[in-house]
mmCIF file of C-alpha atoms in Angstrom:
data_model
loop_
_atom_site.group_PDB
_atom_site.id
_atom_site.type_symbol
_atom_site.label_atom_id
_atom_site.label_comp_id
_atom_site.label_asym_id
_atom_site.label_seq_id
_atom_site.Cartn_x
_atom_site.Cartn_y
_atom_site.Cartn_z
ATOM 1 C CA MET A 1 -0.026 -0.025 -0.166
ATOM 2 C CA LEU A 2 2.884 2.576 0.760
ATOM 3 C CA GLU A 3 6.472 2.628 -0.182
ATOM 4 C CA VAL A 4 9.037 4.996 1.053
ATOM 5 C CA LEU A 5 12.504 4.607 -0.673
ATOM 6 C CA ALA A 6 15.640 6.466 0.259
ATOM 7 C CA LEU A 7 13.610 9.542 1.239
ATOM 8 C CA GLN A 8 15.511 12.638 1.724
ATOM 9 C CA MET A 9 14.416 16.031 3.656
ATOM 10 C CA ALA A 10 16.495 18.944 4.999
ATOM 11 C CA PHE A 11 15.742 22.167 6.729
ATOM 12 C CA GLY A 12 18.742 24.477 6.195
ATOM 13 C CA GLY A 13 21.695 22.367 7.638
ATOM 14 C CA VAL A 14 19.568 19.894 9.613
ATOM 15 C CA ARG A 15 18.894 16.489 7.637
ATOM 16 C CA ALA A 16 15.462 15.539 9.029
ATOM 17 C CA LEU A 17 15.246 12.287 6.831
ATOM 18 C CA ASP A 18 18.425 10.691 5.636
ATOM 19 C CA GLY A 19 17.600 7.891 3.139
ATOM 20 C CA LEU A 20 14.585 6.587 4.892
ATOM 21 C CA SER A 21 13.198 3.475 3.478
ATOM 22 C CA PHE A 22 10.095 1.336 4.589
ATOM 23 C CA SER A 23 6.955 -0.080 3.188
ATOM 24 C CA ILE A 24 3.351 -1.060 4.352
ATOM 25 C CA GLY A 25 1.277 -3.903 3.397
ATOM 26 C CA GLY A 26 -2.480 -3.605 2.408
ATOM 27 C CA GLY A 27 -4.619 -3.900 5.707
ATOM 28 C CA GLU A 28 -1.631 -3.693 8.196
ATOM 29 C CA ILE A 29 -1.589 -1.427 11.165
ATOM 30 C CA VAL A 30 2.053 -0.072 11.347
ATOM 31 C CA SER A 31 3.496 2.249 14.070
ATOM 32 C CA VAL A 32 6.323 4.618 13.216
ATOM 33 C CA ILE A 33 8.139 5.568 16.523
ATOM 34 C CA GLY A 34 11.478 7.270 17.552
ATOM 35 C CA PRO A 35 12.824 9.912 19.870
ATOM 36 C CA ASN A 36 11.830 13.291 19.710
ATOM 37 C CA GLY A 37 13.322 14.980 16.461
ATOM 38 C CA ALA A 38 13.659 11.458 14.622
ATOM 39 C CA GLY A 39 11.804 12.512 11.594
ATOM 40 C CA LYS A 40 8.359 10.868 12.056
ATOM 41 C CA THR A 41 6.178 13.646 11.400
ATOM 42 C CA SER A 42 8.643 14.954 8.528
ATOM 43 C CA ALA A 43 8.017 11.443 7.038
ATOM 44 C CA PHE A 44 4.224 11.808 7.178
ATOM 45 C CA ASN A 45 4.357 15.267 5.968
ATOM 46 C CA CYS A 46 6.432 13.850 2.789
ATOM 47 C CA VAL A 47 4.141 11.014 2.241
ATOM 48 C CA SER A 48 0.962 13.257 2.362
ATOM 49 C CA GLY A 49 2.361 15.959 0.328
ATOM 50 C CA PHE A 50 2.603 18.724 2.849
ATOM 51 C CA TYR A 51 6.375 18.651 2.529
ATOM 52 C CA ARG A 52 8.340 17.944 -0.817
ATOM 53 C CA PRO A 53 11.314 15.980 -0.330
ATOM 54 C CA SER A 54 14.693 16.557 -1.641
ATOM 55 C CA GLY A 55 15.215 12.928 -2.653
ATOM 56 C CA GLY A 56 13.356 9.546 -2.834
ATOM 57 C CA THR A 57 10.367 7.995 -3.856
ATOM 58 C CA VAL A 58 6.798 7.908 -2.249
ATOM 59 C CA ARG A 59 4.464 5.311 -4.036
ATOM 60 C CA LEU A 60 0.686 4.926 -2.676
ATOM 61 C CA ALA A 61 -1.093 1.555 -3.780
ATOM 62 C CA GLY A 62 1.679 1.160 -6.612
ATOM 63 C CA GLN A 63 1.365 4.766 -7.914
ATOM 64 C CA GLU A 64 4.395 7.316 -7.601
ATOM 65 C CA VAL A 65 2.930 10.222 -5.707
ATOM 66 C CA THR A 66 6.422 12.149 -4.793
ATOM 67 C CA GLY A 67 5.985 15.881 -4.459
ATOM 68 C CA LEU A 68 2.313 15.758 -5.475
ATOM 69 C CA ARG A 69 -0.061 18.477 -3.795
ATOM 70 C CA PRO A 70 -1.892 16.988 -0.621
ATOM 71 C CA SER A 71 -5.135 17.178 -2.598
ATOM 72 C CA ALA A 72 -3.725 15.047 -5.364
ATOM 73 C CA ILE A 73 -2.513 12.475 -2.981
ATOM 74 C CA ALA A 74 -5.699 12.384 -1.100
ATOM 75 C CA ALA A 75 -7.374 11.884 -4.331
ATOM 76 C CA ARG A 76 -5.479 8.846 -4.691
ATOM 77 C CA GLY A 77 -6.551 7.303 -1.420
ATOM 78 C CA LEU A 78 -4.774 8.796 1.460
ATOM 79 C CA ALA A 79 -6.318 10.446 4.579
ATOM 80 C CA ARG A 80 -4.621 11.710 7.662
ATOM 81 C CA THR A 81 -5.008 13.536 10.950
ATOM 82 C CA PHE A 82 -2.540 15.710 12.583
ATOM 83 C CA GLN A 83 -0.825 16.076 16.011
ATOM 84 C CA ASN A 84 -2.481 19.387 16.704
ATOM 85 C CA LEU A 85 -6.453 19.400 15.607
ATOM 86 C CA ARG A 86 -7.252 21.036 12.332
ATOM 87 C CA LEU A 87 -10.992 21.296 12.638
ATOM 88 C CA PHE A 88 -13.061 24.231 11.379
ATOM 89 C CA GLY A 89 -13.691 25.584 14.723
ATOM 90 C CA GLU A 90 -16.823 27.898 13.273
ATOM 91 C CA LEU A 91 -18.543 25.087 11.327
ATOM 92 C CA SER A 92 -20.725 22.498 12.966
ATOM 93 C CA VAL A 93 -19.672 18.987 14.025
ATOM 94 C CA LEU A 94 -21.590 17.505 10.884
ATOM 95 C CA ASP A 95 -20.307 20.138 8.554
ATOM 96 C CA ASN A 96 -16.688 19.245 9.564
ATOM 97 C CA VAL A 97 -17.406 15.682 8.353
ATOM 98 C CA ARG A 98 -19.372 16.926 5.533
ATOM 99 C CA ALA A 99 -16.154 18.685 4.407
ATOM 100 C CA GLY A 100 -14.242 15.264 3.857
ATOM 101 C CA THR A 101 -16.711 13.925 1.192
ATOM 102 C CA HIS A 102 -16.027 16.492 -1.358
ATOM 103 C CA LEU A 103 -13.409 14.104 -2.964
ATOM 104 C CA TRP A 104 -16.067 11.904 -4.239
ATOM 105 C CA SER A 105 -18.925 14.569 -4.438
ATOM 106 C CA LYS A 106 -20.494 14.483 -7.950
ATOM 107 C CA GLN A 107 -21.790 18.146 -7.613
ATOM 108 C CA SER A 108 -20.082 20.710 -9.899
ATOM 109 C CA PHE A 109 -19.623 24.588 -8.869
ATOM 110 C CA LEU A 110 -22.784 25.275 -11.451
ATOM 111 C CA ASP A 111 -24.729 22.763 -9.329
ATOM 112 C CA ALA A 112 -24.054 24.453 -6.402
ATOM 113 C CA LEU A 113 -24.595 27.825 -7.591
ATOM 114 C CA LEU A 114 -28.001 26.771 -9.218
ATOM 115 C CA HIS A 115 -29.185 24.212 -6.580
ATOM 116 C CA THR A 116 -29.593 21.653 -9.140
ATOM 117 C CA PRO A 117 -31.210 18.200 -8.634
ATOM 118 C CA ARG A 118 -27.870 16.875 -8.503
ATOM 119 C CA TYR A 119 -26.757 19.336 -6.165
ATOM 120 C CA ARG A 120 -29.507 18.278 -3.670
ATOM 121 C CA ARG A 121 -28.739 14.795 -4.199
ATOM 122 C CA SER A 122 -25.160 15.104 -3.626
ATOM 123 C CA GLU A 123 -25.899 17.150 -0.443
ATOM 124 C CA GLY A 124 -28.056 14.634 0.984
ATOM 125 C CA GLU A 125 -25.687 11.951 0.243
ATOM 126 C CA SER A 126 -22.765 13.953 1.922
ATOM 127 C CA THR A 127 -25.117 14.482 4.847
ATOM 128 C CA ASP A 128 -25.940 10.972 5.122
ATOM 129 C CA GLU A 129 -22.280 10.057 4.728
ATOM 130 C CA ALA A 130 -21.136 12.305 7.568
ATOM 131 C CA HIS A 131 -23.721 10.625 9.761
ATOM 132 C CA LYS A 132 -22.630 7.106 8.874
ATOM 133 C CA TRP A 133 -18.979 7.946 10.160
ATOM 134 C CA LEU A 134 -19.852 9.810 13.109
ATOM 135 C CA ASP A 135 -21.878 6.831 14.118
ATOM 136 C CA PHE A 136 -18.897 4.532 13.498
ATOM 137 C CA VAL A 137 -16.489 6.457 15.883
ATOM 138 C CA GLU A 138 -19.338 6.481 18.367
ATOM 139 C CA LEU A 139 -19.594 10.510 18.862
ATOM 140 C CA ARG A 140 -21.798 11.160 21.677
ATOM 141 C CA GLY A 141 -21.961 14.942 21.513
ATOM 142 C CA ASP A 142 -24.276 17.240 19.548
ATOM 143 C CA ARG A 143 -23.603 17.108 15.936
ATOM 144 C CA THR A 144 -25.307 20.419 15.363
ATOM 145 C CA GLY A 145 -23.490 22.514 17.371
ATOM 146 C CA LEU A 146 -19.941 24.095 16.695
ATOM 147 C CA VAL A 147 -17.247 21.605 16.791
ATOM 148 C CA ARG A 148 -14.942 23.906 18.923
ATOM 149 C CA HIS A 149 -17.605 23.360 21.696
ATOM 150 C CA LEU A 150 -17.167 19.508 21.943
ATOM 151 C CA PRO A 151 -14.665 18.294 24.809
ATOM 152 C CA TYR A 152 -11.274 17.784 23.228
ATOM 153 C CA GLY A 153 -11.342 13.814 23.092
ATOM 154 C CA GLU A 154 -14.897 14.060 21.017
ATOM 155 C CA GLN A 155 -13.024 16.439 18.775
ATOM 156 C CA ARG A 156 -10.435 13.707 18.039
ATOM 157 C CA ARG A 157 -13.106 11.399 16.908
ATOM 158 C CA VAL A 158 -14.701 14.241 14.663
ATOM 159 C CA GLU A 159 -11.228 14.490 12.971
ATOM 160 C CA ILE A 160 -10.789 10.780 12.465
ATOM 161 C CA ALA A 161 -14.693 10.674 11.178
ATOM 162 C CA ARG A 162 -13.572 13.762 8.602
ATOM 163 C CA ALA A 163 -10.713 11.321 7.362
ATOM 164 C CA LEU A 164 -12.861 8.305 6.986
ATOM 165 C CA ALA A 165 -15.229 10.188 5.065
ATOM 166 C CA ARG A 166 -12.604 10.734 2.409
ATOM 167 C CA ARG A 167 -12.878 6.664 1.770
ATOM 168 C CA PRO A 168 -9.235 6.206 2.100
ATOM 169 C CA LYS A 169 -7.070 3.117 1.317
ATOM 170 C CA LEU A 170 -4.466 4.492 3.510
ATOM 171 C CA LEU A 171 -4.958 6.422 7.136
ATOM 172 C CA LEU A 172 -2.207 8.089 8.525
ATOM 173 C CA LEU A 173 -2.908 9.052 12.181
ATOM 174 C CA ASP A 174 -0.384 11.406 13.695
ATOM 175 C CA GLU A 175 -0.303 11.044 17.593
ATOM 176 C CA PRO A 176 -4.005 10.284 17.948
ATOM 177 C CA ALA A 177 -3.966 9.471 21.612
ATOM 178 C CA ALA A 178 -2.252 13.000 22.484
ATOM 179 C CA GLY A 179 -4.420 14.437 25.167
ATOM 180 C CA LEU A 180 -6.707 11.550 25.744
ATOM 181 C CA ASN A 181 -7.431 9.956 29.339
ATOM 182 C CA SER A 182 -6.999 6.460 30.052
ATOM 183 C CA GLY A 183 -10.722 5.275 28.919
ATOM 184 C CA GLU A 184 -10.535 7.506 25.666
ATOM 185 C CA LYS A 185 -7.130 5.700 24.811
ATOM 186 C CA ALA A 186 -9.007 2.241 25.464
ATOM 187 C CA GLU A 187 -11.625 3.407 23.024
ATOM 188 C CA LEU A 188 -9.215 4.642 20.349
ATOM 189 C CA ARG A 189 -7.511 1.203 20.421
ATOM 190 C CA ASP A 190 -10.872 -0.354 19.855
ATOM 191 C CA LEU A 191 -11.682 2.210 16.886
ATOM 192 C CA ILE A 192 -8.104 1.670 15.405
ATOM 193 C CA ARG A 193 -9.003 -2.094 15.153
ATOM 194 C CA ARG A 194 -12.599 -1.455 13.932
ATOM 195 C CA ILE A 195 -10.986 0.668 11.206
ATOM 196 C CA GLN A 196 -8.889 -2.170 10.046
ATOM 197 C CA GLN A 197 -11.704 -4.438 9.713
ATOM 198 C CA LEU A 198 -12.923 -2.163 7.099
ATOM 199 C CA GLY A 199 -9.895 -2.906 5.042
ATOM 200 C CA ILE A 200 -8.021 0.343 5.621
ATOM 201 C CA THR A 201 -4.409 0.347 6.085
ATOM 202 C CA ILE A 202 -3.409 2.488 9.231
ATOM 203 C CA ALA A 203 0.069 4.119 9.866
ATOM 204 C CA LEU A 204 0.509 5.959 13.031
ATOM 205 C CA ILE A 205 2.774 8.127 15.003
ATOM 206 C CA GLU A 206 2.277 7.750 18.879
ATOM 207 C CA HIS A 207 3.755 8.531 22.021
ATOM 208 C CA ASP A 208 1.679 6.001 24.055
ATOM 209 C CA MET A 209 3.995 2.877 23.994
ATOM 210 C CA SER A 210 1.197 0.726 25.582
ATOM 211 C CA LEU A 211 -1.063 1.587 22.637
ATOM 212 C CA VAL A 212 1.616 1.135 20.249
ATOM 213 C CA MET A 213 2.503 -2.282 21.542
ATOM 214 C CA GLU A 214 -1.342 -3.342 21.758
ATOM 215 C CA VAL A 215 -2.687 -2.370 18.371
ATOM 216 C CA SER A 216 0.594 -2.675 16.117
ATOM 217 C CA GLU A 217 1.370 -5.543 13.741
ATOM 218 C CA ARG A 218 4.656 -4.133 13.082
ATOM 219 C CA ILE A 219 6.538 -1.165 14.181
ATOM 220 C CA VAL A 220 9.197 1.033 12.471
ATOM 221 C CA VAL A 221 11.683 2.824 14.506
ATOM 222 C CA LEU A 222 13.296 6.041 13.501
ATOM 223 C CA ASN A 223 16.386 7.853 14.759
ATOM 224 C CA PHE A 224 18.130 10.839 13.295
ATOM 225 C CA GLY A 225 16.024 10.392 10.138
ATOM 226 C CA ARG A 226 17.048 6.755 9.344
ATOM 227 C CA LYS A 227 15.222 3.517 10.254
ATOM 228 C CA ILE A 228 16.946 1.548 12.814
ATOM 229 C CA ALA A 229 14.339 -1.130 13.289
ATOM 230 C CA ASP A 230 11.629 -2.669 11.625
ATOM 231 C CA GLY A 231 9.536 -5.682 12.850
ATOM 232 C CA ALA A 232 7.006 -7.248 15.256
ATOM 233 C CA PRO A 233 6.543 -5.320 18.548
ATOM 234 C CA ASP A 234 8.178 -7.935 20.398
ATOM 235 C CA ASP A 235 11.116 -8.060 18.465
ATOM 236 C CA VAL A 236 11.592 -3.922 18.505
ATOM 237 C CA ARG A 237 10.906 -3.735 21.909
ATOM 238 C CA SER A 238 14.092 -6.024 22.558
ATOM 239 C CA ASN A 239 16.270 -4.443 19.923
ATOM 240 C CA PRO A 240 19.493 -2.969 21.473
ATOM 241 C CA ALA A 241 19.621 -0.406 18.830
ATOM 242 C CA VAL A 242 15.961 0.977 20.074
ATOM 243 C CA VAL A 243 16.618 0.710 23.692
ATOM 244 C CA GLU A 244 20.030 3.009 22.990
ATOM 245 C CA ALA A 245 18.103 5.418 20.951
ATOM 246 C CA TYR A 246 15.459 6.059 23.557
ATOM 247 C CA LEU A 247 17.539 5.849 26.766
ATOM 248 C CA GLY A 248 21.425 6.246 25.713
ATOM 249 C CA ARG A 249 24.364 4.047 26.200
ATOM 250 C CA ASP A 250 24.263 4.895 29.862
ATOM 251 C CA ALA A 251 20.931 3.216 30.598
ATOM 252 C CA ASP A 252 21.176 1.059 33.557
ATOM 253 C CA ASP A 253 19.655 -2.376 33.877
ATOM 254 C CA ASP A 254 16.235 -1.435 35.367
ATOM 255 C CA GLU A 255 15.571 1.334 32.544
ATOM 256 C CA ILE A 256 16.573 -1.105 29.923
ATOM 257 C CA ARG A 257 14.266 -3.819 31.400
ATOM 258 C CA ASP A 258 11.380 -1.259 31.671
ATOM 259 C CA ALA A 259 11.987 0.046 28.141
ATOM 260 C CA ARG A 260 11.836 -3.606 26.752
ATOM 261 C CA ALA A 261 8.489 -4.020 28.633
ATOM 262 C CA GLY A 262 6.919 -1.392 26.860
ATOM 263 C CA ILE A 263 5.660 0.192 29.956
ATOM 264 C CA SER A 264 8.513 2.523 31.327
ATOM 265 C CA GLU A 265 7.370 6.098 32.021
ATOM 266 C CA LYS A 266 10.709 7.555 30.959
ATOM 267 C CA GLY A 267 10.190 5.543 27.523
ATOM 268 C CA ALA A 268 6.918 6.844 26.788
ATOM 269 C CA ASP A 269 7.655 10.493 27.351
ATOM 270 C CA HIS A 270 10.578 10.222 25.145
ATOM 271 C CA ALA A 271 8.621 8.495 22.359
#
């Protein structure tokens, strides 16, 4: 579903991505983790078109999308959420999710201007689709009120619903558990698994190591813009290069044991 080959990205003299390569198979749940500054969000931004890489190749479902605009990549089947919520605060909950349906909407500018029958049909389909995905993410708040009035955890659900309304093949989740309490994280874990059951491939960046270990089928670990590990959760957790990247060469035996168990507070804070 996704191939990243020798990706390069630099900001001035800082090399954010240094020949990064990894792939994600159709239907997989893959987490991309690493210490702060490892290049995780830069990689997502290059894949989704928000950054133009200085070198390398990105392929989505076999098609090269390197350097295309975000809208063009989205049209090829990619949707994403962001570390910092990017909802339309002055729109309703329902209209925020309806905005995600524009990629497949059949109406034209003229239809919208003249309110043609096709416009009315399309608007009805868009509304039905938005309700469908809000039901799917189990939104409990008011759908007609402004989205900015919802609690933070509910806004996270709206953002995921909007991404799903685009009918993606690949969903990128950038720190979806940020700011959530333990109960909301458990609900997010179940939601991610239900999304996978729809046949959607999922890649996520996440700081919560417990969530990463529970939902991931495979984990890709970055450090200084390079891949240092790629494998099943148990294999990655015991990888010496991963432990060193998170805790440094001077970590004591207790820290190493906790990091490998995936439950270290220090490890989670540095994810």
